[in-house]
XYZ file of N, CA and C in Angstrom:
411
model
N 25.054 -7.730 -2.406
C 25.471 -8.448 -3.587
C 25.389 -7.476 -4.764
N 26.462 -7.325 -5.479
C 26.465 -6.384 -6.598
C 26.025 -7.079 -7.895
N 25.937 -6.284 -8.932
C 25.431 -6.775 -10.217
C 26.293 -7.905 -10.774
N 27.596 -7.775 -10.681
C 28.493 -8.793 -11.229
C 28.327 -10.122 -10.488
N 28.147 -10.066 -9.180
C 27.972 -11.288 -8.401
C 26.646 -11.965 -8.753
N 25.600 -11.178 -8.935
C 24.307 -11.741 -9.324
C 24.408 -12.391 -10.692
N 25.060 -11.719 -11.626
C 25.230 -12.264 -12.962
C 26.045 -13.563 -12.931
N 27.086 -13.603 -12.133
C 27.898 -14.813 -12.015
C 27.078 -15.958 -11.424
N 26.270 -15.643 -10.407
C 25.418 -16.672 -9.798
C 24.422 -17.230 -10.807
N 23.806 -16.358 -11.570
C 22.826 -16.796 -12.577
C 23.498 -17.669 -13.631
N 24.697 -17.289 -14.055
C 25.408 -18.081 -15.067
C 25.770 -19.467 -14.529
N 26.277 -19.524 -13.315
C 26.628 -20.821 -12.726
C 25.373 -21.673 -12.575
N 24.298 -21.060 -12.123
C 23.043 -21.795 -11.962
C 22.531 -22.309 -13.306
N 22.590 -21.474 -14.332
C 22.082 -21.866 -15.650
C 22.863 -23.049 -16.242
N 24.161 -23.091 -16.015
C 24.954 -24.183 -16.570
C 24.928 -25.431 -15.696
N 24.753 -25.276 -14.387
C 24.785 -26.451 -13.511
C 23.419 -27.103 -13.340
N 22.340 -26.389 -13.604
C 21.008 -26.956 -13.400
C 20.763 -28.209 -14.248
N 21.045 -28.198 -15.550
C 20.823 -29.437 -16.328
C 21.668 -30.609 -15.839
N 22.871 -30.338 -15.392
C 23.732 -31.408 -14.876
C 23.133 -31.982 -13.590
N 22.662 -31.102 -12.713
C 22.044 -31.566 -11.468
C 20.790 -32.393 -11.738
N 20.016 -31.989 -12.732
C 18.808 -32.743 -13.081
C 19.181 -34.144 -13.576
N 20.206 -34.254 -14.415
C 20.632 -35.570 -14.916
C 21.126 -36.465 -13.786
N 21.920 -35.881 -12.901
C 22.450 -36.677 -11.776
C 21.310 -37.162 -10.886
N 20.371 -36.282 -10.596
C 19.245 -36.666 -9.743
C 18.361 -37.700 -10.430
N 18.171 -37.568 -11.745
C 17.384 -38.565 -12.489
C 18.060 -39.928 -12.462
N 19.377 -39.951 -12.546
C 20.091 -41.238 -12.527
C 19.991 -41.899 -11.157
N 19.822 -41.092 -10.099
C 19.668 -41.641 -8.754
C 18.244 -42.127 -8.529
N 17.281 -41.565 -9.283
C 15.900 -42.003 -9.164
C 14.938 -40.939 -8.665
N 15.372 -39.702 -8.618
C 14.504 -38.614 -8.183
C 13.739 -38.101 -9.398
N 12.449 -37.857 -9.218
C 11.618 -37.403 -10.331
C 12.019 -35.994 -10.754
N 11.891 -35.738 -12.050
C 12.276 -34.435 -12.604
C 11.452 -33.296 -11.998
N 10.161 -33.507 -11.801
C 9.313 -32.445 -11.233
C 9.733 -32.098 -9.807
N 10.146 -33.095 -9.047
C 10.620 -32.844 -7.681
C 11.875 -31.985 -7.699
N 12.751 -32.258 -8.610
C 13.990 -31.491 -8.728
C 13.678 -30.039 -9.090
N 12.830 -29.850 -10.079
C 12.504 -28.499 -10.544
C 11.831 -27.703 -9.429
N 10.863 -28.320 -8.751
C 10.171 -27.619 -7.663
C 11.155 -27.268 -6.545
N 12.028 -28.176 -6.206
C 13.006 -27.917 -5.140
C 13.957 -26.783 -5.503
N 14.447 -26.786 -6.725
C 15.383 -25.754 -7.154
C 14.691 -24.393 -7.236
N 13.459 -24.358 -7.756
C 12.722 -23.098 -7.833
C 12.452 -22.566 -6.431
N 12.073 -23.443 -5.513
C 11.831 -23.030 -4.136
C 13.105 -22.501 -3.494
N 14.205 -23.159 -3.719
C 15.484 -22.705 -3.184
C 15.867 -21.342 -3.752
N 15.690 -21.167 -5.056
C 15.993 -19.874 -5.680
C 15.096 -18.770 -5.121
N 13.815 -19.085 -4.918
C 12.900 -18.102 -4.342
C 13.313 -17.734 -2.927
N 13.703 -18.699 -2.119
C 14.133 -18.407 -0.757
C 15.411 -17.567 -0.735
N 16.335 -17.847 -1.633
C 17.553 -17.038 -1.726
C 17.223 -15.602 -2.137
N 16.345 -15.467 -3.112
C 15.920 -14.127 -3.540
C 15.242 -13.383 -2.397
N 14.355 -14.054 -1.692
C 13.640 -13.435 -0.578
C 14.596 -13.013 0.528
N 15.585 -13.836 0.806
C 16.583 -13.495 1.818
C 17.354 -12.240 1.429
N 17.781 -12.169 0.183
C 18.519 -10.989 -0.272
C 17.645 -9.742 -0.246
N 16.376 -9.884 -0.602
C 15.456 -8.747 -0.604
C 15.256 -8.219 0.812
N 15.075 -9.124 1.770
C 14.900 -8.708 3.161
C 16.166 -8.036 3.677
N 17.320 -8.595 3.360
C 18.581 -7.983 3.790
C 18.738 -6.577 3.213
N 18.345 -6.402 1.957
C 18.437 -5.085 1.323
C 17.515 -4.093 2.023
N 16.290 -4.506 2.316
C 15.320 -3.622 2.980
C 15.793 -3.233 4.379
N 16.324 -4.179 5.128
C 16.823 -3.897 6.473
C 18.009 -2.948 6.400
N 18.891 -3.165 5.446
C 20.043 -2.276 5.277
C 19.599 -0.860 4.940
N 18.624 -0.723 4.043
C 18.110 0.595 3.680
C 17.446 1.276 4.877
N 16.709 0.515 5.674
C 16.048 1.065 6.866
C 17.082 1.545 7.878
N 18.112 0.740 8.110
C 19.159 1.137 9.060
C 19.887 2.389 8.593
N 20.144 2.496 7.309
C 20.794 3.685 6.763
C 19.920 4.916 6.980
N 18.620 4.779 6.725
C 17.697 5.893 6.906
C 17.622 6.306 8.374
N 17.564 5.339 9.270
C 17.494 5.646 10.697
C 18.772 6.354 11.155
N 19.922 5.931 10.660
C 21.166 6.605 11.041
C 21.209 8.033 10.510
N 20.657 8.251 9.307
C 20.582 9.615 8.778
C 19.639 10.470 9.617
N 18.533 9.876 10.074
C 17.589 10.611 10.921
C 18.262 11.011 12.222
N 18.986 10.088 12.835
C 19.692 10.403 14.081
C 20.724 11.500 13.866
N 21.416 11.449 12.748
C 22.413 12.471 12.441
C 21.753 13.824 12.245
N 20.627 13.860 11.537
C 19.921 15.124 11.304
C 19.353 15.679 12.601
N 18.835 14.811 13.456
C 18.317 15.275 14.746
C 19.434 15.860 15.609
N 20.599 15.244 15.569
C 21.741 15.775 16.312
C 22.159 17.126 15.753
N 22.140 17.258 14.430
C 22.493 18.540 13.809
C 21.504 19.626 14.182
N 20.203 19.306 14.163
C 19.195 20.316 14.478
C 19.219 20.689 15.951
N 19.612 19.762 16.823
C 19.699 20.111 18.235
C 20.932 20.956 18.522
N 22.013 20.757 17.765
C 23.225 21.547 17.949
C 23.075 22.951 17.396
N 22.457 23.080 16.230
C 22.267 24.405 15.636
C 20.820 24.507 15.122
N 19.891 24.836 16.022
C 18.476 24.856 15.636
C 18.102 25.978 14.674
N 18.930 26.988 14.522
C 18.618 28.115 13.644
C 19.286 28.015 12.279
N 19.839 26.868 11.968
C 20.490 26.666 10.677
C 19.617 25.773 9.805
N 19.277 26.279 8.619
C 18.438 25.457 7.740
C 19.208 24.289 7.135
N 20.524 24.385 7.072
C 21.319 23.273 6.541
C 21.379 22.103 7.523
N 21.036 22.337 8.783
C 21.039 21.256 9.773
C 19.923 20.260 9.502
N 18.916 20.657 8.752
C 17.791 19.780 8.447
C 18.098 18.833 7.279
N 19.262 18.962 6.685
C 19.629 18.134 5.536
C 20.803 17.218 5.880
N 20.688 15.975 5.468
C 21.778 15.004 5.609
C 21.931 14.319 4.266
N 23.073 14.486 3.669
C 23.325 13.867 2.367
C 22.365 14.340 1.294
N 21.916 15.585 1.389
C 21.005 16.145 0.403
C 19.549 15.781 0.623
N 19.254 15.057 1.690
C 17.879 14.660 1.984
C 17.376 15.398 3.216
N 16.164 15.887 3.143
C 15.555 16.636 4.243
C 15.123 15.669 5.344
N 15.230 16.117 6.584
C 14.844 15.301 7.729
C 13.382 14.871 7.635
N 12.519 15.750 7.155
C 11.105 15.407 7.009
C 10.887 14.256 6.040
N 11.606 14.272 4.936
C 11.481 13.177 3.956
C 12.004 11.859 4.524
N 13.080 11.937 5.289
C 13.606 10.723 5.908
C 12.609 10.139 6.902
N 11.961 11.014 7.670
C 10.955 10.542 8.623
C 9.763 9.916 7.906
N 9.376 10.500 6.788
C 8.274 9.922 6.016
C 8.643 8.552 5.481
N 9.895 8.375 5.115
C 10.342 7.099 4.568
C 10.195 5.959 5.574
N 10.344 6.284 6.877
C 10.211 5.239 7.897
C 8.822 5.244 8.535
N 7.913 6.064 8.003
C 6.525 6.023 8.451
C 6.190 6.902 9.633
N 6.981 7.912 9.911
C 6.722 8.812 11.041
C 6.153 10.124 10.515
N 4.888 10.083 10.098
C 4.238 11.224 9.453
C 4.063 12.407 10.399
N 3.591 12.172 11.608
C 3.352 13.286 12.545
C 4.644 13.994 12.912
N 5.686 13.223 13.125
C 6.981 13.819 13.436
C 7.510 14.609 12.239
N 7.255 14.114 11.036
C 7.671 14.819 9.823
C 6.920 16.144 9.691
N 5.638 16.155 10.019
C 4.866 17.402 9.970
C 5.445 18.415 10.940
N 5.788 17.968 12.152
C 6.390 18.871 13.137
C 7.725 19.429 12.636
N 8.515 18.592 11.987
C 9.808 19.046 11.446
C 9.587 20.079 10.349
N 8.639 19.810 9.463
C 8.356 20.765 8.389
C 7.829 22.089 8.950
N 7.040 22.038 10.018
C 6.546 23.280 10.622
C 7.691 24.097 11.214
N 8.617 23.445 11.916
C 9.784 24.159 12.458
C 10.641 24.724 11.322
N 10.813 23.929 10.274
C 11.610 24.377 9.129
C 10.949 25.570 8.443
N 9.626 25.547 8.350
C 8.877 26.649 7.745
C 9.059 27.938 8.548
N 8.968 27.828 9.858
C 9.170 29.011 10.709
C 10.588 29.553 10.554
N 11.551 28.669 10.480
C 12.947 29.089 10.293
C 13.126 29.792 8.956
N 12.527 29.234 7.913
C 12.632 29.834 6.583
C 11.952 31.201 6.554
N 10.819 31.341 7.228
C 10.110 32.625 7.262
C 10.931 33.688 7.969
N 11.585 33.333 9.064
C 12.381 34.320 9.803
C 13.592 34.770 8.999
N 14.084 33.915 8.137
C 15.230 34.287 7.300
C 14.805 34.993 6.025
N 13.487 35.067 5.781
C 12.979 35.767 4.607
C 13.167 35.012 3.310
N 13.216 33.704 3.374
C 13.415 32.888 2.173
C 12.065 32.490 1.580
N 12.102 32.020 0.338
C 10.891 31.559 -0.334
C 10.411 30.279 0.345
N 9.181 30.288 0.818
C 8.670 29.164 1.598
C 7.534 28.429 0.897
N 7.284 28.755 -0.344
C 6.140 28.160 -1.028
C 6.243 26.645 -1.144
N 7.426 26.128 -1.459
C 7.576 24.678 -1.589
C 7.382 23.966 -0.245
N 7.791 24.608 0.837
C 7.608 24.014 2.160
C 6.132 24.040 2.545
N 5.455 25.141 2.247
C 4.021 25.244 2.539
C 3.241 24.195 1.758
N 3.580 24.013 0.498
C 2.906 23.023 -0.338
C 3.103 21.618 0.223
N 4.315 21.298 0.596
C 4.615 19.975 1.157
C 3.870 19.763 2.475
N 3.842 20.791 3.311
C 3.166 20.697 4.604
C 1.663 20.527 4.432
N 1.081 21.233 3.482
C -0.353 21.086 3.222
C -0.678 19.679 2.720
N 0.165 19.141 1.876
C -0.053 17.779 1.369
C 0.017 16.765 2.503
N 0.966 16.942 3.402
C 1.089 16.019 4.532
C -0.105 16.123 5.468
N -0.535 17.342 5.722
C -1.701 17.514 6.603
C -2.961 16.916 5.998
N -3.128 17.050 4.693
C -4.318 16.464 4.054
C -4.245 14.941 4.094
N -3.059 14.390 3.953
C -2.916 12.940 4.046
C -3.175 12.475 5.469
N -2.772 13.281 6.439
C -2.989 12.933 7.849
C -4.489 12.930 8.163
N -5.237 13.856 7.576
C -6.680 13.919 7.809
C -7.381 12.702 7.213
N -6.884 12.231 6.072
C -7.487 11.067 5.421
C -7.280 9.827 6.275
N -6.104 9.725 6.853
C -5.798 8.542 7.680
C -6.507 8.675 8.983
């Protein structure tokens, strides 16, 4: 659901809510019952959209991980194979909670960077931070 659709939904809800309350009051439903029901319905709709967004983001991340793994298996000596859409495979693994696998990826990437003679300080720093977090857990 994009921003315009959310805004349209909120506007329709804001204008129709007082009308719905009047109609329900004329039928004999208490005002508090109406308000609680509508708030509960709005909360459930919000929760549904939030869960759908999280699942969509997770599926996107998993597909990027699969793509990066395929790239690294096809060309293991290429440092660009570790990136998908500008995101490093290690960061993608961390996003889905696979810390140990991310550490292994960073170690392989570090070895690759060292053999090519590139600056590895940022990779070493990231790897040390992950290892210290792993020790805490």
